[in-house]
PDB file of C-alpha atoms in Angstrom:
ATOM      1  CA  MET J   1     -62.011  29.916 -25.504  1.00 61.00           C
ATOM      2  CA  MET J   2     -59.298  29.335 -23.208  1.00 69.00           C
ATOM      3  CA  GLN J   3     -55.727  28.888 -23.679  1.00 74.00           C
ATOM      4  CA  ARG J   4     -53.859  25.728 -22.862  1.00 73.00           C
ATOM      5  CA  THR J   5     -50.587  25.741 -21.328  1.00 72.00           C
ATOM      6  CA  CYS J   6     -47.578  23.386 -21.195  1.00 71.00           C
ATOM      7  CA  GLN J   7     -45.846  22.803 -17.740  1.00 71.00           C
ATOM      8  CA  GLU J   8     -42.433  22.711 -17.132  1.00 76.00           C
ATOM      9  CA  GLY J   9     -40.923  20.259 -14.834  1.00 76.00           C
ATOM     10  CA  MET J  10     -41.745  16.820 -13.943  1.00 77.00           C
ATOM     11  CA  THR J  11     -44.490  14.921 -11.909  1.00 86.00           C
ATOM     12  CA  LEU J  12     -43.495  13.358  -8.579  1.00 89.00           C
ATOM     13  CA  ILE J  13     -43.805   9.782 -10.402  1.00 90.00           C
ATOM     14  CA  GLU J  14     -41.237  10.750 -12.493  1.00 90.00           C
ATOM     15  CA  LEU J  15     -38.970  12.334  -9.917  1.00 90.00           C
ATOM     16  CA  VAL J  16     -39.584   8.605  -7.975  1.00 93.00           C
ATOM     17  CA  ILE J  17     -38.398   6.820 -10.482  1.00 94.00           C
ATOM     18  CA  VAL J  18     -35.765   8.835 -11.303  1.00 94.00           C
ATOM     19  CA  VAL J  19     -34.140   8.103  -7.532  1.00 94.00           C
ATOM     20  CA  LEU J  20     -34.829   4.623  -8.248  1.00 94.00           C
ATOM     21  CA  VAL J  21     -32.293   4.186 -10.809  1.00 94.00           C
ATOM     22  CA  LEU J  22     -30.189   6.376  -9.348  1.00 93.00           C
ATOM     23  CA  GLY J  23     -30.477   3.988  -6.017  1.00 91.00           C
ATOM     24  CA  VAL J  24     -30.035   1.066  -7.837  1.00 91.00           C
ATOM     25  CA  LEU J  25     -26.532   1.866 -10.075  1.00 89.00           C
ATOM     26  CA  GLY J  26     -25.094   3.172  -6.758  1.00 84.00           C
ATOM     27  CA  SER J  27     -25.913  -0.062  -5.091  1.00 86.00           C
ATOM     28  CA  ILE J  28     -24.545  -2.002  -7.917  1.00 85.00           C
ATOM     29  CA  ALA J  29     -21.335   0.562  -7.983  1.00 79.00           C
ATOM     30  CA  LEU J  30     -20.644   0.994  -4.468  1.00 78.00           C
ATOM     31  CA  PRO J  31     -19.041  -2.575  -3.557  1.00 77.00           C
ATOM     32  CA  GLY J  32     -16.881  -1.930  -6.631  1.00 80.00           C
ATOM     33  CA  PHE J  33     -15.525   1.428  -5.904  1.00 81.00           C
ATOM     34  CA  SER J  34     -14.753   0.318  -2.325  1.00 80.00           C
ATOM     35  CA  ALA J  35     -12.360  -2.578  -3.460  1.00 79.00           C
ATOM     36  CA  PHE J  36     -10.886   0.245  -5.465  1.00 84.00           C
ATOM     37  CA  MET J  37      -9.794   2.161  -2.520  1.00 84.00           C
ATOM     38  CA  VAL J  38      -8.864  -0.157  -0.707  1.00 81.00           C
ATOM     39  CA  ARG J  39      -6.508  -1.156  -3.101  1.00 83.00           C
ATOM     40  CA  ASN J  40      -5.644   2.043  -3.825  1.00 87.00           C
ATOM     41  CA  LYS J  41      -4.451   2.534  -0.178  1.00 87.00           C
ATOM     42  CA  ILE J  42      -2.308  -0.458   0.039  1.00 86.00           C
ATOM     43  CA  GLY J  43      -0.637   0.499  -3.216  1.00 87.00           C
ATOM     44  CA  ASN J  44       0.174   4.103  -1.500  1.00 89.00           C
ATOM     45  CA  ASP J  45       1.493   2.715   1.539  1.00 89.00           C
ATOM     46  CA  LEU J  46       3.711   0.323  -0.909  1.00 90.00           C
ATOM     47  CA  SER J  47       4.778   2.798  -3.353  1.00 92.00           C
ATOM     48  CA  GLY J  48       5.781   4.850  -0.023  1.00 92.00           C
ATOM     49  CA  LEU J  49       8.044   1.843   1.514  1.00 93.00           C
ATOM     50  CA  GLN J  50       9.859   0.830  -1.093  1.00 95.00           C
ATOM     51  CA  GLY J  51      10.373   4.196  -2.121  1.00 96.00           C
ATOM     52  CA  ASP J  52      12.468   5.145   1.229  1.00 96.00           C
ATOM     53  CA  LEU J  53      14.369   1.536   1.073  1.00 96.00           C
ATOM     54  CA  GLN J  54      15.422   2.299  -2.468  1.00 97.00           C
ATOM     55  CA  PHE J  55      16.139   5.730  -1.004  1.00 97.00           C
ATOM     56  CA  ALA J  56      18.576   4.237   1.541  1.00 97.00           C
ATOM     57  CA  ARG J  57      19.975   2.117  -1.101  1.00 97.00           C
ATOM     58  CA  ASN J  58      21.464   4.986  -3.261  1.00 97.00           C
ATOM     59  CA  GLU J  59      22.555   6.851  -0.169  1.00 96.00           C
ATOM     60  CA  ALA J  60      24.090   3.681   0.734  1.00 96.00           C
ATOM     61  CA  ALA J  61      26.107   4.023  -2.500  1.00 96.00           C
ATOM     62  CA  THR J  62      26.594   7.769  -2.664  1.00 95.00           C
ATOM     63  CA  ARG J  63      28.149   8.377   0.842  1.00 95.00           C
ATOM     64  CA  GLY J  64      30.153   5.125   1.142  1.00 95.00           C
ATOM     65  CA  GLN J  65      28.945   4.056   4.336  1.00 96.00           C
ATOM     66  CA  ASP J  66      25.871   1.971   5.996  1.00 96.00           C
ATOM     67  CA  VAL J  67      22.569   3.230   5.926  1.00 97.00           C
ATOM     68  CA  LEU J  68      19.723   2.046   7.293  1.00 96.00           C
ATOM     69  CA  VAL J  69      16.084   2.041   7.505  1.00 95.00           C
ATOM     70  CA  VAL J  70      14.215   1.570  11.332  1.00 94.00           C
ATOM     71  CA  ALA J  71      11.259   0.779  12.264  1.00 92.00           C
ATOM     72  CA  LEU J  72      10.374   3.120  14.934  1.00 90.00           C
ATOM     73  CA  SER J  73       8.349   1.197  17.017  1.00 84.00           C
ATOM     74  CA  GLY J  74      10.819  -2.200  17.171  1.00 77.00           C
ATOM     75  CA  ALA J  75      10.000  -5.024  14.318  1.00 74.00           C
ATOM     76  CA  THR J  76       6.483  -2.923  14.320  1.00 78.00           C
ATOM     77  CA  TRP J  77       6.633  -1.083  10.438  1.00 88.00           C
ATOM     78  CA  SER J  78       2.937   0.162  11.304  1.00 88.00           C
ATOM     79  CA  SER J  79       4.128   2.974  13.314  1.00 90.00           C
ATOM     80  CA  GLY J  80       6.313   4.011  11.127  1.00 91.00           C
ATOM     81  CA  TRP J  81      10.127   4.060  10.064  1.00 94.00           C
ATOM     82  CA  LEU J  82      13.323   6.080   9.033  1.00 95.00           C
ATOM     83  CA  VAL J  83      16.201   6.225   6.816  1.00 97.00           C
ATOM     84  CA  ARG J  84      19.546   7.233   8.773  1.00 96.00           C
ATOM     85  CA  ASP J  85      23.143   6.879   8.115  1.00 95.00           C
ATOM     86  CA  SER J  86      25.463   5.253  10.500  1.00 92.00           C
ATOM     87  CA  GLY J  87      26.736   8.462  12.348  1.00 92.00           C
ATOM     88  CA  GLY J  88      22.921   8.694  13.292  1.00 92.00           C
ATOM     89  CA  ASN J  89      22.132  10.781  11.014  1.00 95.00           C
ATOM     90  CA  VAL J  90      18.046  11.079  10.507  1.00 96.00           C
ATOM     91  CA  LEU J  91      17.741  11.272   6.475  1.00 96.00           C
ATOM     92  CA  ARG J  92      14.171  10.995   6.372  1.00 96.00           C
ATOM     93  CA  MET J  93      11.184   9.982   8.813  1.00 95.00           C
ATOM     94  CA  ARG J  94       7.877   7.883   7.502  1.00 92.00           C
ATOM     95  CA  GLN J  95       4.806   8.709   9.921  1.00 90.00           C
ATOM     96  CA  GLY J  96       2.874   5.687  10.996  1.00 84.00           C
ATOM     97  CA  LEU J  97       0.292   4.530   8.290  1.00 83.00           C
ATOM     98  CA  THR J  98      -3.438   6.034   8.565  1.00 78.00           C
ATOM     99  CA  SER J  99      -5.106   3.795   6.363  1.00 79.00           C
ATOM    100  CA  GLY J 100      -5.035   1.199   8.906  1.00 84.00           C
ATOM    101  CA  ASN J 101      -2.996  -1.198   6.627  1.00 86.00           C
ATOM    102  CA  VAL J 102      -0.539  -2.900   8.600  1.00 88.00           C
ATOM    103  CA  ILE J 103       3.417  -3.681   7.381  1.00 86.00           C
ATOM    104  CA  SER J 104       5.674  -6.935   9.231  1.00 85.00           C
ATOM    105  CA  GLY J 105       8.800  -7.628   8.346  1.00 83.00           C
ATOM    106  CA  ASP J 106      10.430 -10.776   8.396  1.00 80.00           C
ATOM    107  CA  GLY J 107      12.129 -10.481  12.192  1.00 77.00           C
ATOM    108  CA  SER J 108      13.869  -7.469  12.613  1.00 80.00           C
ATOM    109  CA  GLY J 109      12.823  -3.986  12.361  1.00 88.00           C
ATOM    110  CA  THR J 110      16.468  -2.981  10.675  1.00 93.00           C
ATOM    111  CA  ILE J 111      17.292  -3.045   7.759  1.00 94.00           C
ATOM    112  CA  THR J 112      20.953  -1.590   6.865  1.00 96.00           C
ATOM    113  CA  PHE J 113      22.546  -1.512   3.353  1.00 97.00           C
ATOM    114  CA  ASN J 114      26.343  -1.443   2.831  1.00 97.00           C
ATOM    115  CA  ARG J 115      28.500   0.799   1.336  1.00 95.00           C
ATOM    116  CA  TYR J 116      27.638  -0.948  -2.060  1.00 96.00           C
ATOM    117  CA  GLY J 117      23.910  -1.161  -1.935  1.00 95.00           C
ATOM    118  CA  PHE J 118      23.762  -4.638  -0.508  1.00 96.00           C
ATOM    119  CA  THR J 119      22.070  -6.370   2.291  1.00 95.00           C
ATOM    120  CA  SER J 120      20.480  -9.258   3.836  1.00 93.00           C
ATOM    121  CA  THR J 121      16.931 -10.955   1.703  1.00 92.00           C
ATOM    122  CA  HIS J 122      14.359  -9.395   3.692  1.00 92.00           C
ATOM    123  CA  LYS J 123      10.426  -9.810   3.000  1.00 91.00           C
ATOM    124  CA  ILE J 124       7.790  -6.869   3.850  1.00 90.00           C
ATOM    125  CA  LYS J 125       4.217  -7.377   3.644  1.00 90.00           C
ATOM    126  CA  LEU J 126       1.719  -5.534   3.994  1.00 90.00           C
ATOM    127  CA  CYS J 127      -1.656  -6.331   5.229  1.00 87.00           C
ATOM    128  CA  THR J 128      -5.066  -4.393   5.084  1.00 85.00           C
ATOM    129  CA  PRO J 129      -7.340  -4.369   8.306  1.00 85.00           C
ATOM    130  CA  ASN J 130      -9.609  -7.091   6.846  1.00 81.00           C
ATOM    131  CA  ASN J 131      -6.458  -9.303   7.062  1.00 79.00           C
ATOM    132  CA  ALA J 132      -7.771 -10.647   3.457  1.00 82.00           C
ATOM    133  CA  ASP J 133      -4.846 -12.735   1.287  1.00 85.00           C
ATOM    134  CA  ARG J 134      -5.969 -11.537  -1.695  1.00 83.00           C
ATOM    135  CA  ASP J 135      -5.251  -7.433  -0.679  1.00 82.00           C
ATOM    136  CA  ALA J 136      -2.039  -8.404   1.147  1.00 86.00           C
ATOM    137  CA  LYS J 137       1.417  -7.035  -1.011  1.00 89.00           C
ATOM    138  CA  ALA J 138       4.676  -7.252  -0.130  1.00 91.00           C
ATOM    139  CA  ILE J 139       8.532  -6.502  -0.990  1.00 93.00           C
ATOM    140  CA  LEU J 140      11.065  -8.419  -1.678  1.00 93.00           C
ATOM    141  CA  ILE J 141      14.465  -7.710  -0.907  1.00 94.00           C
ATOM    142  CA  ALA J 142      17.463  -9.193  -2.366  1.00 94.00           C
ATOM    143  CA  ARG J 143      21.129 -10.294  -1.149  1.00 95.00           C
ATOM    144  CA  THR J 144      22.300  -7.630  -3.834  1.00 95.00           C
ATOM    145  CA  GLY J 145      19.934  -4.652  -2.728  1.00 94.00           C
ATOM    146  CA  ARG J 146      17.292  -4.886  -5.608  1.00 95.00           C
ATOM    147  CA  ILE J 147      14.093  -4.234  -4.195  1.00 95.00           C
ATOM    148  CA  ARG J 148      11.037  -5.271  -5.808  1.00 94.00           C
ATOM    149  CA  GLN J 149       7.436  -6.230  -5.569  1.00 91.00           C
ATOM    150  CA  ALA J 150       5.869  -9.469  -5.061  1.00 91.00           C
ATOM    151  CA  PHE J 151       3.929 -10.269  -7.299  1.00 88.00           C
ATOM    152  CA  ASP J 152       1.065 -13.502  -8.376  1.00 88.00           C
ATOM    153  CA  THR J 153       3.315 -16.427 -10.305  1.00 87.00           C
ATOM    154  CA  GLY J 154       1.285 -19.277  -9.161  1.00 84.00           C
ATOM    155  CA  SER J 155      -2.246 -17.206 -10.340  1.00 84.00           C
ATOM    156  CA  ASP J 156      -3.811 -18.272  -7.254  1.00 89.00           C
ATOM    157  CA  GLY J 157      -5.062 -14.975  -6.543  1.00 85.00           C
ATOM    158  CA  VAL J 158      -2.265 -14.241  -4.174  1.00 88.00           C
ATOM    159  CA  VAL J 159       1.347 -12.893  -4.246  1.00 88.00           C
ATOM    160  CA  ASP J 160       4.008 -14.361  -3.752  1.00 88.00           C
ATOM    161  CA  ASP J 161       7.534 -14.822  -3.178  1.00 86.00           C
ATOM    162  CA  GLY J 162       7.830 -16.906  -6.044  1.00 85.00           C
ATOM    163  CA  VAL J 163       6.738 -19.860  -4.072  1.00 84.00           C
ATOM    164  CA  VAL J 164       5.033 -20.007  -0.589  1.00 87.00           C
ATOM    165  CA  ASN J 165       2.179 -17.681  -0.809  1.00 88.00           C
ATOM    166  CA  PHE J 166       2.441 -14.556   1.952  1.00 86.00           C
ATOM    167  CA  SER J 167      -0.815 -14.637   4.112  1.00 86.00           C
ATOM    168  CA  CYS J 168      -1.619 -11.761   6.613  1.00 84.00           C
ATOM    169  CA  PRO J 169      -2.235 -12.851  10.177  1.00 73.00           C
TER     170      PRO J 169
END
């Protein structure tokens, strides 16, 4: 009498079903992951600029002299920036953004903190390559030198300065 042996492994039909299920789950998760990556990149760029601005303010107060944050390409912050003292000594330098995000200021490519850490008011916005207002972020700098991230105070999904929404070009 012949003895039956159990086959180990999967049939082709089982394998196809598993691949289809994984494909469906992947297609559901991919758009959410893409949005996460966009938010992560703009958050990193925002943190880098905000950290350098805070560094410049602290150095101005510590050294008792003006410290400037200067865009490397005129008023275009996306090409990078440097932090230098009033004597021209470079304290820190940041190369251009590799994320494709765009940083634009409110006119001038220079922010100067005086020896007390004070400056004039500034608004700097960060936009993603797709220019979606809902993905935009902004940094607000008060005359007192306070540096903070702008939030959506109007609950409309777009960050604002407390009154006006920031929009990307």
